[in-house]
Short mmCIF file of C-alpha atoms in Angstrom, two decimals:
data_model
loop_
_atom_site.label_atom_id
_atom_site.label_comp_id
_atom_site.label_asym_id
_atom_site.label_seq_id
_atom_site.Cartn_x
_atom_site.Cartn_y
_atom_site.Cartn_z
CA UNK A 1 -174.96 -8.44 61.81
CA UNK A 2 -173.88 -8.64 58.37
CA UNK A 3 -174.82 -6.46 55.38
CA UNK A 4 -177.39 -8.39 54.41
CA UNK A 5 -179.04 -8.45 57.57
CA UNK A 6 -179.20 -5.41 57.88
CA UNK A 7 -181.10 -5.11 55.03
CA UNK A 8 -183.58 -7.62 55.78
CA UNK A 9 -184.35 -5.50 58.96
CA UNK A 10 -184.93 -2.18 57.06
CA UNK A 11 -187.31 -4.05 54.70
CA UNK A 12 -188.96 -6.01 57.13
CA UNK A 13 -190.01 -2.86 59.05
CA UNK A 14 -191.41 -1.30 56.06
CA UNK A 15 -193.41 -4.24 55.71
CA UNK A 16 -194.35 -4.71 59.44
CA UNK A 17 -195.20 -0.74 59.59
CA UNK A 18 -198.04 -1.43 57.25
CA UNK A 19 -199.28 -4.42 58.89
CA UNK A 20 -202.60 -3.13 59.76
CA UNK A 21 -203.24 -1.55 56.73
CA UNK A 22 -202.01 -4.53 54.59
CA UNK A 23 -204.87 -6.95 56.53
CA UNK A 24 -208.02 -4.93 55.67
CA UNK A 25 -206.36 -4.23 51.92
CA UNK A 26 -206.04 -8.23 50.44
CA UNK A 27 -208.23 -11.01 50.65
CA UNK A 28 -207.84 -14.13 50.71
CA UNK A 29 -204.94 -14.11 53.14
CA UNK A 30 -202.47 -15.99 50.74
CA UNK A 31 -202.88 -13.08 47.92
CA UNK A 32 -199.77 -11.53 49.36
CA UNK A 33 -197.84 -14.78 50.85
CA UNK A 34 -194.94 -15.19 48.45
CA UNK A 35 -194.16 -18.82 47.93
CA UNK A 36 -191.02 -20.81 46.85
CA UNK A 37 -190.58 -21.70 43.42
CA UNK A 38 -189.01 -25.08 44.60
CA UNK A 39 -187.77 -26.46 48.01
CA UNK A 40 -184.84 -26.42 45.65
CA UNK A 41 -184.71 -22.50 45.78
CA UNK A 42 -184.02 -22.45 49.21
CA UNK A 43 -180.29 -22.42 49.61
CA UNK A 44 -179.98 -21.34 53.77
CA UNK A 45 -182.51 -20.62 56.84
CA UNK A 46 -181.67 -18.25 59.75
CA UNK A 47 -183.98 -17.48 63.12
CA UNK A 48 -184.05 -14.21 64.44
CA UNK A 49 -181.99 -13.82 67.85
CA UNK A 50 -182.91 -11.81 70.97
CA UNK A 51 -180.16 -9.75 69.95
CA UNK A 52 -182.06 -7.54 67.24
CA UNK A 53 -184.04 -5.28 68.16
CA UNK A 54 -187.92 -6.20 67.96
CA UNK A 55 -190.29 -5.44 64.87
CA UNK A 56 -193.59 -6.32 66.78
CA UNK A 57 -194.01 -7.93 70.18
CA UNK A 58 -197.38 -9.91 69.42
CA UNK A 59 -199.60 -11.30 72.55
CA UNK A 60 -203.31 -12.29 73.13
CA UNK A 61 -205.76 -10.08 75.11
CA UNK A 62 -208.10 -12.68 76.31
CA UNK A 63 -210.32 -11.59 79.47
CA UNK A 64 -211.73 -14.88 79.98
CA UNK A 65 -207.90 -16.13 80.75
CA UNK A 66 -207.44 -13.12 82.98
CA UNK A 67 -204.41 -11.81 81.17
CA UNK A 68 -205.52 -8.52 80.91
CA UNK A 69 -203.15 -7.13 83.95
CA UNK A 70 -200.30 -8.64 82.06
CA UNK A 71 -200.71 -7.66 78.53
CA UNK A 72 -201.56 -3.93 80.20
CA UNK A 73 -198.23 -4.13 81.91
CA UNK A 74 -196.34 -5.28 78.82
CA UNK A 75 -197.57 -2.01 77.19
CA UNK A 76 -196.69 0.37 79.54
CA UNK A 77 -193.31 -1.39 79.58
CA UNK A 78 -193.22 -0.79 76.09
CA UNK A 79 -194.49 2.93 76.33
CA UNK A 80 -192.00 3.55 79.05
CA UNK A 81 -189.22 2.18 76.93
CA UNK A 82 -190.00 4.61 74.25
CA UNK A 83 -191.11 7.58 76.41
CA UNK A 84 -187.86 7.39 78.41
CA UNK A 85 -185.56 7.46 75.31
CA UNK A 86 -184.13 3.81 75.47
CA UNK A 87 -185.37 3.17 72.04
CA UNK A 88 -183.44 5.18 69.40
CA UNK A 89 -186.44 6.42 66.57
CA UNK A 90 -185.70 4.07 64.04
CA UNK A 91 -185.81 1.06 65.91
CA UNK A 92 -189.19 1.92 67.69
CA UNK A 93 -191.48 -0.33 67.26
CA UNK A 94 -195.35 -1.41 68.97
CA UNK A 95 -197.27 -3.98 70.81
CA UNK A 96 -199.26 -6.11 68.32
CA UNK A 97 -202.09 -7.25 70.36
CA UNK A 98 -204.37 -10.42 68.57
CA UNK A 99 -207.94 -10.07 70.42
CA UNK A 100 -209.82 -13.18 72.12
CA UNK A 101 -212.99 -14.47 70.82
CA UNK A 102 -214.79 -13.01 73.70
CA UNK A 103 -213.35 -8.73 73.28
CA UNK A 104 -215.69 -6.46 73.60
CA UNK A 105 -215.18 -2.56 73.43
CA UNK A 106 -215.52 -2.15 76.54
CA UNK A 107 -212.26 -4.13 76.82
CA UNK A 108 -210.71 -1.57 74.44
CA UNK A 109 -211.96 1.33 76.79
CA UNK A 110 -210.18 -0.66 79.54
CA UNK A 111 -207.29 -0.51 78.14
CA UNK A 112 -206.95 3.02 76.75
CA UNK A 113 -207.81 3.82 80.58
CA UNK A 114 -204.70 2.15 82.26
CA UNK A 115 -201.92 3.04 79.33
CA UNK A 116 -203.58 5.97 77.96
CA UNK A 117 -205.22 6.67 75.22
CA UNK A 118 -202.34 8.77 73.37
CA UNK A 119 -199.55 6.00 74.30
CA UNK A 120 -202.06 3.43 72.75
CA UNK A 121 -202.68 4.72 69.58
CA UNK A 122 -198.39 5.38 69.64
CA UNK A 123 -197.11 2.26 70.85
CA UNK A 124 -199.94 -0.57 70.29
CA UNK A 125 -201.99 -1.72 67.10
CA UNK A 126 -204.82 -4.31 67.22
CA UNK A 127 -205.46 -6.93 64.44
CA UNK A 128 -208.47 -6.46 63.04
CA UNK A 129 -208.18 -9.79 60.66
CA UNK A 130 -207.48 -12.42 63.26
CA UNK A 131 -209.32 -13.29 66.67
CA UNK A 132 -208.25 -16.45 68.86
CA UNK A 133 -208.38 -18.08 72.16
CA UNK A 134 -204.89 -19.59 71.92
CA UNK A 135 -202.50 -17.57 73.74
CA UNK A 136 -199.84 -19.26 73.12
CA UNK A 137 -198.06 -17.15 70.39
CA UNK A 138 -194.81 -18.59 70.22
CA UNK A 139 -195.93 -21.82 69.61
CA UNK A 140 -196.89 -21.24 66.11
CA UNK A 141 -193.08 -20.68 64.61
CA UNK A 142 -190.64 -18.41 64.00
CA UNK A 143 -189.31 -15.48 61.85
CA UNK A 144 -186.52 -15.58 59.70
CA UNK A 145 -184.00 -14.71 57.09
CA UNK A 146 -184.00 -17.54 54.13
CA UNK A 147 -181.33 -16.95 51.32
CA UNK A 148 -183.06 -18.58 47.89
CA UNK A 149 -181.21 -18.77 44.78
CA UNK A 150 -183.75 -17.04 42.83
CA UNK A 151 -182.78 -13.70 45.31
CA UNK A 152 -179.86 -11.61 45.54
CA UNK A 153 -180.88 -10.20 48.88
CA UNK A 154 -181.84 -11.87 52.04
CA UNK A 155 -185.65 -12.48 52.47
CA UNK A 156 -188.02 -12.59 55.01
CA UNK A 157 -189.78 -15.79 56.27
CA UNK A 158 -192.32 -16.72 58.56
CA UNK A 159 -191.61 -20.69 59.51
CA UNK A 160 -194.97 -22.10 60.25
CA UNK A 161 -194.32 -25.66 63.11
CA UNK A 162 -197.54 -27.07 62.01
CA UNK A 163 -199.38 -26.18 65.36
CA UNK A 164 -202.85 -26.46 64.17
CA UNK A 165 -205.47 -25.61 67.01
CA UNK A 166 -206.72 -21.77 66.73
CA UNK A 167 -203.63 -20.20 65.28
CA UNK A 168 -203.50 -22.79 62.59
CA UNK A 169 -203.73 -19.85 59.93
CA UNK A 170 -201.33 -17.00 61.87
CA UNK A 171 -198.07 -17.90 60.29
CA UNK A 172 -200.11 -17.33 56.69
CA UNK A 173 -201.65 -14.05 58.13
CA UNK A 174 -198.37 -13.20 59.31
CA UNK A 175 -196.60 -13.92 56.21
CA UNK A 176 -199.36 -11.93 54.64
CA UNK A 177 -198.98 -8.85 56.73
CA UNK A 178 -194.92 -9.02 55.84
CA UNK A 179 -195.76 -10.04 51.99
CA UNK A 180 -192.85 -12.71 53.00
CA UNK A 181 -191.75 -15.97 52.26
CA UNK A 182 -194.10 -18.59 54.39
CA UNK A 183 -192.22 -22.17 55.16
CA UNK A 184 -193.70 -25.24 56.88
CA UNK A 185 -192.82 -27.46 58.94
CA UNK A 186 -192.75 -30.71 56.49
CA UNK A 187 -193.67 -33.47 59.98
CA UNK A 188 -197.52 -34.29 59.84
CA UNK A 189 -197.54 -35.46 63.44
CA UNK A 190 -198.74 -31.97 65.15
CA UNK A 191 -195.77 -32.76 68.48
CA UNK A 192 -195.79 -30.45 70.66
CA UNK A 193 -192.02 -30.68 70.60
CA UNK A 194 -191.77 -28.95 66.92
CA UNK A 195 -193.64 -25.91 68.46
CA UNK A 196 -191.31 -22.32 68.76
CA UNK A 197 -190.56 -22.89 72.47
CA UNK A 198 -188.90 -25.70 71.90
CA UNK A 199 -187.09 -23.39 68.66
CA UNK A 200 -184.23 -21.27 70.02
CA UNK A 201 -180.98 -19.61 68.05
CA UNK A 202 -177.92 -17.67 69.12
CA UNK A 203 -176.87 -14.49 67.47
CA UNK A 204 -173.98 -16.64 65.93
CA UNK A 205 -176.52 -18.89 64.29
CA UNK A 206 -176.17 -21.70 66.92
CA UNK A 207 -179.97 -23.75 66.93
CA UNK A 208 -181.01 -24.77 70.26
CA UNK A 209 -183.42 -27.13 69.83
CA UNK A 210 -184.83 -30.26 72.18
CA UNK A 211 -185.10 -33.72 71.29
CA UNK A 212 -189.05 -33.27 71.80
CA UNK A 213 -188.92 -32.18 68.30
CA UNK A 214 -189.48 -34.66 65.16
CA UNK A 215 -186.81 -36.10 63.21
CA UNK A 216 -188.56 -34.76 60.32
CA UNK A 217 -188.21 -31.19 61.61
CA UNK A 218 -184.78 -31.22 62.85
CA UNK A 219 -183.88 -33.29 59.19
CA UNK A 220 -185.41 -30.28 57.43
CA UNK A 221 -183.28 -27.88 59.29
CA UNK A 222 -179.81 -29.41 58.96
CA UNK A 223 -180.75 -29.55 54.98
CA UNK A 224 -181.52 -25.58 55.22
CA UNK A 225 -178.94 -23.87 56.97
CA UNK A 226 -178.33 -26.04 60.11
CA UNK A 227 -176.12 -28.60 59.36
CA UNK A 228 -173.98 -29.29 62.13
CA UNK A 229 -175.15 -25.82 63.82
CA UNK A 230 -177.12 -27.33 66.61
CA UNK A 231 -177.57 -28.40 69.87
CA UNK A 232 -179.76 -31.05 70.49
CA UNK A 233 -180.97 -30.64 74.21
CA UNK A 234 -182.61 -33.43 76.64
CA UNK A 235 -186.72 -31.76 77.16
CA UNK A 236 -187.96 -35.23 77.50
CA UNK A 237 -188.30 -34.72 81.54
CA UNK A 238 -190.24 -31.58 80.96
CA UNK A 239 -194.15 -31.98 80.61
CA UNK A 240 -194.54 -29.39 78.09
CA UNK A 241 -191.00 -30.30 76.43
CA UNK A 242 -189.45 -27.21 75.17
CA UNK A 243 -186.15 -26.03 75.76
CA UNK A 244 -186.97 -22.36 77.17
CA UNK A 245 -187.76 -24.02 79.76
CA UNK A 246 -184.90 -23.94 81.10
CA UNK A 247 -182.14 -22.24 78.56
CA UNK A 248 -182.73 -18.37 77.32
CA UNK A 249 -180.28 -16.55 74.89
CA UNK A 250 -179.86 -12.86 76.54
CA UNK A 251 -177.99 -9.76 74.47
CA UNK A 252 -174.92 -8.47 76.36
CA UNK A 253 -172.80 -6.00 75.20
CA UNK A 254 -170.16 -6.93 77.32
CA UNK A 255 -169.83 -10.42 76.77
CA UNK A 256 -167.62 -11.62 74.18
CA UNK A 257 -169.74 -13.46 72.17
CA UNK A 258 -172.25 -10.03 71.84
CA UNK A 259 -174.85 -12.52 74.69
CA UNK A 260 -175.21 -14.52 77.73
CA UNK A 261 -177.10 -17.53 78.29
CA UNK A 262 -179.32 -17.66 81.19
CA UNK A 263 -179.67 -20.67 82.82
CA UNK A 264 -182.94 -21.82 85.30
CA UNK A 265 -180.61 -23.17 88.75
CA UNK A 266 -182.88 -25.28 91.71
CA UNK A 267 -179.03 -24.60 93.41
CA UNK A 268 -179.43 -20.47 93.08
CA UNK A 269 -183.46 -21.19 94.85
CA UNK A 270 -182.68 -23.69 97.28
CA UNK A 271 -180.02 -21.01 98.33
CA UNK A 272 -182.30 -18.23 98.27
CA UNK A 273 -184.77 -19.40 100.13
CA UNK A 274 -182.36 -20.80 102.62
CA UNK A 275 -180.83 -17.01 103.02
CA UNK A 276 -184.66 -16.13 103.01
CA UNK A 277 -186.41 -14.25 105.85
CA UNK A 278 -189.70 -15.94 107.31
CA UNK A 279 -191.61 -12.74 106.45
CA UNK A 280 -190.59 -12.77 102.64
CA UNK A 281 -191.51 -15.90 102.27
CA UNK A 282 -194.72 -15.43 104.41
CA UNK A 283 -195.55 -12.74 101.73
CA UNK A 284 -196.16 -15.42 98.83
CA UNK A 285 -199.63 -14.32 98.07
CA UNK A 286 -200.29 -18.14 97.03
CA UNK A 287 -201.03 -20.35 100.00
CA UNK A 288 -199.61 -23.74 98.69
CA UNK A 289 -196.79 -22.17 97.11
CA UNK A 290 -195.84 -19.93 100.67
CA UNK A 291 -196.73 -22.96 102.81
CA UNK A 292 -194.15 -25.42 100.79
CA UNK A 293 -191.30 -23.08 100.41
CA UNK A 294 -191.64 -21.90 104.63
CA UNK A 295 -191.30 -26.50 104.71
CA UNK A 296 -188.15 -25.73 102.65
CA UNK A 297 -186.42 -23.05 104.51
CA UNK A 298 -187.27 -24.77 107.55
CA UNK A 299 -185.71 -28.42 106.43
CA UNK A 300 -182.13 -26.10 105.21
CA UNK A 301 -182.50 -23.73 108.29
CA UNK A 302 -182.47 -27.10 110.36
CA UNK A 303 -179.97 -28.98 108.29
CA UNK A 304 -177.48 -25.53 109.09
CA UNK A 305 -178.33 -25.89 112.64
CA UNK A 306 -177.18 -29.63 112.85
CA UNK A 307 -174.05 -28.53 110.18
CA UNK A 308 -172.73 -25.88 112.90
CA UNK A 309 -172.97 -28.56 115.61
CA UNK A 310 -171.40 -31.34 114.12
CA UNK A 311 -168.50 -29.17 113.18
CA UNK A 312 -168.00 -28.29 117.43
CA UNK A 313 -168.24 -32.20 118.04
CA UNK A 314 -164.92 -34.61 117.27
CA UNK A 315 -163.98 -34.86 114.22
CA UNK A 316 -164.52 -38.70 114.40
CA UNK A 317 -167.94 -38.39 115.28
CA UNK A 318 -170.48 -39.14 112.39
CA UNK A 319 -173.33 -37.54 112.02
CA UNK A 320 -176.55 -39.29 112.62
CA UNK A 321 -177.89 -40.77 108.99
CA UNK A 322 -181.41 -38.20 109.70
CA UNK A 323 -178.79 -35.80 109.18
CA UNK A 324 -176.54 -36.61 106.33
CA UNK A 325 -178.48 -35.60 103.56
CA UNK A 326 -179.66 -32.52 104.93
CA UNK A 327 -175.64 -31.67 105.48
CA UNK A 328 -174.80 -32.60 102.28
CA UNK A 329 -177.66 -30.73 100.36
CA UNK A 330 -176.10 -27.51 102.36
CA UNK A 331 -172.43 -28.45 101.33
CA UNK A 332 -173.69 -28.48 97.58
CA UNK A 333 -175.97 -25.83 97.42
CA UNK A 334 -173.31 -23.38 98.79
CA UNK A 335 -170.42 -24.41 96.35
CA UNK A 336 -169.77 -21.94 93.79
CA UNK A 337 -171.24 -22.99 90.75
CA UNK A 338 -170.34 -25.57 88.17
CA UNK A 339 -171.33 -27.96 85.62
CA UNK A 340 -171.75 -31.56 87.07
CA UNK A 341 -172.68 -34.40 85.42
CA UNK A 342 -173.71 -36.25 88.66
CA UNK A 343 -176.67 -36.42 90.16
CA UNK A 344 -179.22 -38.55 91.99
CA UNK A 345 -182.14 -40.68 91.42
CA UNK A 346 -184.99 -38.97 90.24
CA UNK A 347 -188.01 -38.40 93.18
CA UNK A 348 -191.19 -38.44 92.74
CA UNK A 349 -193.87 -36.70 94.26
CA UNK A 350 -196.60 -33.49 93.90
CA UNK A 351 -197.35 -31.73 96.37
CA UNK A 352 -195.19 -30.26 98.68
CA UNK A 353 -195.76 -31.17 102.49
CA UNK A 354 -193.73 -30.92 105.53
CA UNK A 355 -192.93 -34.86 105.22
CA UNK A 356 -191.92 -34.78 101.19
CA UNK A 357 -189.17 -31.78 101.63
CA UNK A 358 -186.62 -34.05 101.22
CA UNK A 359 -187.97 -35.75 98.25
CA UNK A 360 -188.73 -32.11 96.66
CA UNK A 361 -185.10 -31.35 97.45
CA UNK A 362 -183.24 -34.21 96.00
CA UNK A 363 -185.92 -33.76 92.66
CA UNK A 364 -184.20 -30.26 91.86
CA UNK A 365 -180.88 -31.02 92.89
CA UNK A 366 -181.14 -34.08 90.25
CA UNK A 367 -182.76 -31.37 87.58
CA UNK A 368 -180.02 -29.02 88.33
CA UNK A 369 -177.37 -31.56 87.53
CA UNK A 370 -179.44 -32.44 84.23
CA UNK A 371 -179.55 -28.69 83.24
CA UNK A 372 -175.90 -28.08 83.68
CA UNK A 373 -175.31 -31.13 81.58
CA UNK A 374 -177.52 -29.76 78.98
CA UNK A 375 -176.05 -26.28 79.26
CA UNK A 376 -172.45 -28.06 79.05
CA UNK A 377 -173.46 -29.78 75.43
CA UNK A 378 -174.94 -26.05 74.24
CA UNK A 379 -171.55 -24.61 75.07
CA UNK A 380 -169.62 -27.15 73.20
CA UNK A 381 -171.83 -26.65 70.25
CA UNK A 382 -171.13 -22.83 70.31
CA UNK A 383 -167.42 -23.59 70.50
CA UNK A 384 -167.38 -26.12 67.88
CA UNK A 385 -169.17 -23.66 65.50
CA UNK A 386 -167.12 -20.88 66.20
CA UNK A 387 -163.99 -23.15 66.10
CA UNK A 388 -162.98 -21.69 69.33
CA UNK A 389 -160.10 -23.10 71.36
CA UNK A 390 -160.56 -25.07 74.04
CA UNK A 391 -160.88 -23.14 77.16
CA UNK A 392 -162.70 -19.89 75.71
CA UNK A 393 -165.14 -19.21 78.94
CA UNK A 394 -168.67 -19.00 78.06
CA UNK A 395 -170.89 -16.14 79.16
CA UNK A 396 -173.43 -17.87 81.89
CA UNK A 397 -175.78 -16.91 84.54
CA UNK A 398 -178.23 -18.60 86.75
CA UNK A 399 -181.87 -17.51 87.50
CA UNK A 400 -183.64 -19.21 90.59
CA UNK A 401 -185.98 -22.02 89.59
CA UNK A 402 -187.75 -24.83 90.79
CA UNK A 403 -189.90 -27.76 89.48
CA UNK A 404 -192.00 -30.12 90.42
CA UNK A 405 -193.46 -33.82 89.01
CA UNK A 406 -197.12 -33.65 87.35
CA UNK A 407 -199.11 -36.77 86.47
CA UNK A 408 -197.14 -37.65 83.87
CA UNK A 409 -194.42 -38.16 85.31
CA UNK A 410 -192.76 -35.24 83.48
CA UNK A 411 -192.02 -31.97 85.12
CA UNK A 412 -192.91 -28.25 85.26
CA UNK A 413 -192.23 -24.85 86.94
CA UNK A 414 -192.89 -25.11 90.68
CA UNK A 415 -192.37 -21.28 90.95
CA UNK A 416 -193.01 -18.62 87.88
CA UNK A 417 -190.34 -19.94 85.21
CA UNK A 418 -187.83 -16.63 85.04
CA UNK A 419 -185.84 -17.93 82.94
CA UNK A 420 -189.27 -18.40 80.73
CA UNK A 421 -188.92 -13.93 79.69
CA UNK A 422 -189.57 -11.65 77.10
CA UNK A 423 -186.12 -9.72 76.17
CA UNK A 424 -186.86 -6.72 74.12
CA UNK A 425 -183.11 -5.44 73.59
CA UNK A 426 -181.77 -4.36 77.14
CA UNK A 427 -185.12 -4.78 78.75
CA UNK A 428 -186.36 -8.07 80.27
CA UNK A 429 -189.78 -8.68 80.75
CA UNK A 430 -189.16 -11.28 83.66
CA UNK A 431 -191.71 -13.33 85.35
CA UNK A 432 -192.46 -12.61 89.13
CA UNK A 433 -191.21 -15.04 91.22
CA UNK A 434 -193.15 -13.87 94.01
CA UNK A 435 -190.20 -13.59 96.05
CA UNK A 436 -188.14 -11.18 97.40
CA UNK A 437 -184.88 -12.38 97.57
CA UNK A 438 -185.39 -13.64 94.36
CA UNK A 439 -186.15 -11.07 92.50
CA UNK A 440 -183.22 -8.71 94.27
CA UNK A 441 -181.02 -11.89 93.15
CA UNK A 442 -182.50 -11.42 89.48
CA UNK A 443 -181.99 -7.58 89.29
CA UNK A 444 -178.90 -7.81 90.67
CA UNK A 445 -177.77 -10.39 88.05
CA UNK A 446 -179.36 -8.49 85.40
CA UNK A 447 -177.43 -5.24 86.43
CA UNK A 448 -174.47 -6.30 86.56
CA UNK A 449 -174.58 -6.63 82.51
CA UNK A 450 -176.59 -3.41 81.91
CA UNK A 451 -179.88 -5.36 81.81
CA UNK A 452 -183.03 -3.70 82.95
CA UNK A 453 -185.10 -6.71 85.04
CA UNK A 454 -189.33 -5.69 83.80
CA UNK A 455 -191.10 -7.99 87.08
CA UNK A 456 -194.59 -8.71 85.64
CA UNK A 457 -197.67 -10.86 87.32
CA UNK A 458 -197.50 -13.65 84.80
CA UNK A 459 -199.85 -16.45 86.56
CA UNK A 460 -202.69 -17.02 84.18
CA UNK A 461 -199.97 -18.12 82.11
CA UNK A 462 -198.56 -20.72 84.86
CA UNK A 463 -202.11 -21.66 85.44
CA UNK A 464 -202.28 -23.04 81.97
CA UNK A 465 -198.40 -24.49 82.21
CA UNK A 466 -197.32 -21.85 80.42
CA UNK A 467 -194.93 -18.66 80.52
CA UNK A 468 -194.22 -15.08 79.33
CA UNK A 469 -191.88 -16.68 76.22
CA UNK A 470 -194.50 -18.90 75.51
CA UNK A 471 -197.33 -16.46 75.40
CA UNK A 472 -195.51 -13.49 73.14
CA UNK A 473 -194.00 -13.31 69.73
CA UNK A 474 -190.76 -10.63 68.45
#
């Protein structure tokens, strides 16, 4: 982090420390928004990365969504993180929960029952300016550091994407709260694609951003900082269209570049569920979701079965064409892994019965391929940037994910998106995947790097084709 980072930091916790204080203090909400002189003033934009250490982690309480057992969790998470001494004093920092329309104080009492009233008033803080009943918090933008001309020091910035809906006026109360710089997106078309999912940055600087978003958007960047600093990434096969879908940026200590990029991998859950026992997978609490992935392990059990006897037959005895592609989905799914750019025809299909394994299958084999091509282009970008030599090995891993097609012919998380988390420093707020072996695979993963793996009930986020990322804020 450079000097004048670090800086930035120290001020912006001043600022964020007197966040609730700030909101009852100044009204209207733009009397302490501190706006440009000129787009001219602006001389360089920079997103925060998951590699500093969080100011606020804002979410929604809304009880008539049925998040309450996940923003509940999320707090003692927090709590725990600061009870147990993994948060050094000046970097502590609280829960900054936005109320739904419909909170009532009996909701309040609910939750000073399950974290305690103490650890509430320690580690959370309620707006009392701002009600909503869109939970989708990282949708609205992003916070920054913008260098301006008129400035010798960095400065804080709240980038507003234009959302509209409910949180059209966060960013401005935000921006308020931080007396900050507020920016806007300049597009005018409201896409879904400009939204902060579809918004992420490496802690070198490098933009990760999907071709959902608007010209206009990604034009305005490369003027501001991001010229020839990102990674344009396909999200036009996604029904929601935003590229933590399927990419996250995760601090490592251990990895060269200071992070690791996590990957979602239909290979890694295929395998998983192959290596599955019947009783983990009978322990889905979700009927569809247990039923289809007991079809799956039974089509790869099966396929193993007629793998094993082939292989005691003569070697110039094909196997029968019901066979080959069950064969060859085992010979893939079991090589260690690597970026391919092939892949097959994209299936269609919803649901997931006994007769449409296949098709399911050869759907998130094709996906996997289109990820890895995706991930290949992010890792070029990163290398270009850093003017690395060819060669430099790129910190990777995999989390298990599948997807499936919706309506629209786009696609969306089958299973609870993983790779869809909350990282707060060394601790990952991950989704459940409702599996066993999966989430030993995740921990396991996580571990290895000194990563903490936080498994949370996440499905009224799911429900709503949604995730964790999506519904929180740093």
């Amino acid at each position: 982090m450079t000097k004048g980072n670090n800086f930035f930091y120290k001020s912006v916790r001043v600022a964020a420390a007197c966040a609730i204080a700030i909101s009852t203090m100044f009204s209207p909400v733009e009397a302490r928004v501190r706006n440009f002189a000129s787009a001219k003033d602006v001389q360089s934009l920079k997103f925060l990365s998951a590699n500093h250490m969080p100011i606020k982690v804002l979410v929604v309480y809304s009880p008539n969504q049925k998040n309450q057992n996940f923003v509940i969790t999320l707090m003692n998470i927090v709590a725990d993180m600061h009870d147990k001494g993994l948060v050094k004093p000046e970097d502590a920092f609280k829960v900054h929960v936005i109320p739904g329309w419909e909170m009532q104080e009996a909701d309040y009492a609910f939750i000073r029952e399950k974290v305690g009233a103490e650890r509430v008033k320690k580690y959370v803080e309620f707006n009392n300016a701002y009600t909503t009943t869109d939970m989708w918090m990282q949708d609205w933008g992003e916070v920054g550091v913008v260098k301006l001309k008129s400035e010798k020091k960095p400065q804080t910035v709240v980038f507003d994407s234009n959302r509209g809906r409910d949180n059209a006026e966060l960013p401005g109360i935000l921006a308020s709260f931080w007396n900050s710089y507020l920016l806007k997106n300049p597009s005018t078309k409201f896409s879904g694609g400009d939204y902060g999912g579809n918004i992420e940055v490496t802690p070198d600087n490098v933009l990760l951003i999907g071709n959902t978003s608007t010209p206009e958007l990604r034009g305005f960047l490369e003027k501001n900082g991001y010229k020839n600093r990102m990674a344009v990434l396909e999200t036009d096969w996604l029904h929601v269209g935003h590229v933590d879908e399927y990419i996250s940026v995760c601090p490592n200590a251990k990895a060269a570049r200071g992070y690791t990029l996590i990957k979602a991998n239909p290979r890694l859950a295929l395998r998983l569920i192959k290596d599955s026992t019947i009783e983990e997978l009978k322990a889905i609490p979700l009927k569809d979701y247990r039923n289809a992935m007991l079809e799956v392990r039974k089509y790869l059990r099966k396929a193993e079965v007629n793998r094993a006897t082939h292989k005691r037959r003569k070697k110039s005895e094909a196997l029968p064409e019901d066979q080959k592609f069950g064969v060859a989905v085992l010979n893939y799914i079991e090589q260690p892994e690597t970026t391919s750019e092939s892949g097959m025809e994209l299936a269609t299909g919803h649901m997931v019965r006994s007769t449409e394994v296949e098709e399911f299958i050869k759907l998130n084999l094709t996906l996997a391929n289109l990820i890895d091509v995706n991930l290949k282009r992010a890792c070029e970008k990163i290398s270009e940037v850093r003017k690395e030599k060819d060669g430099k090995l790129h910190s990777i891993i995999s989390f298990p994910a599948l997807y499936r097609v919706m309506y629209s012919g786009k696609h969306i998380a089958y299973i609870p998106g993983s790779v869809n988390q909350l990282i707060l420093n060394n601790q990952l707020i991950v989704p459940d995947p409702k599996i066993e072996i999966m989430r030993r695979n995740i921990a396991r993963t996580l571990g290895m790097l000194d990563l903490q793996a936080n498994f949370v009930d996440s499905l009224p986020y799911p429900n709503l084709q949604g995730q964790i990322h999506c519904g929180t804020n740093v």
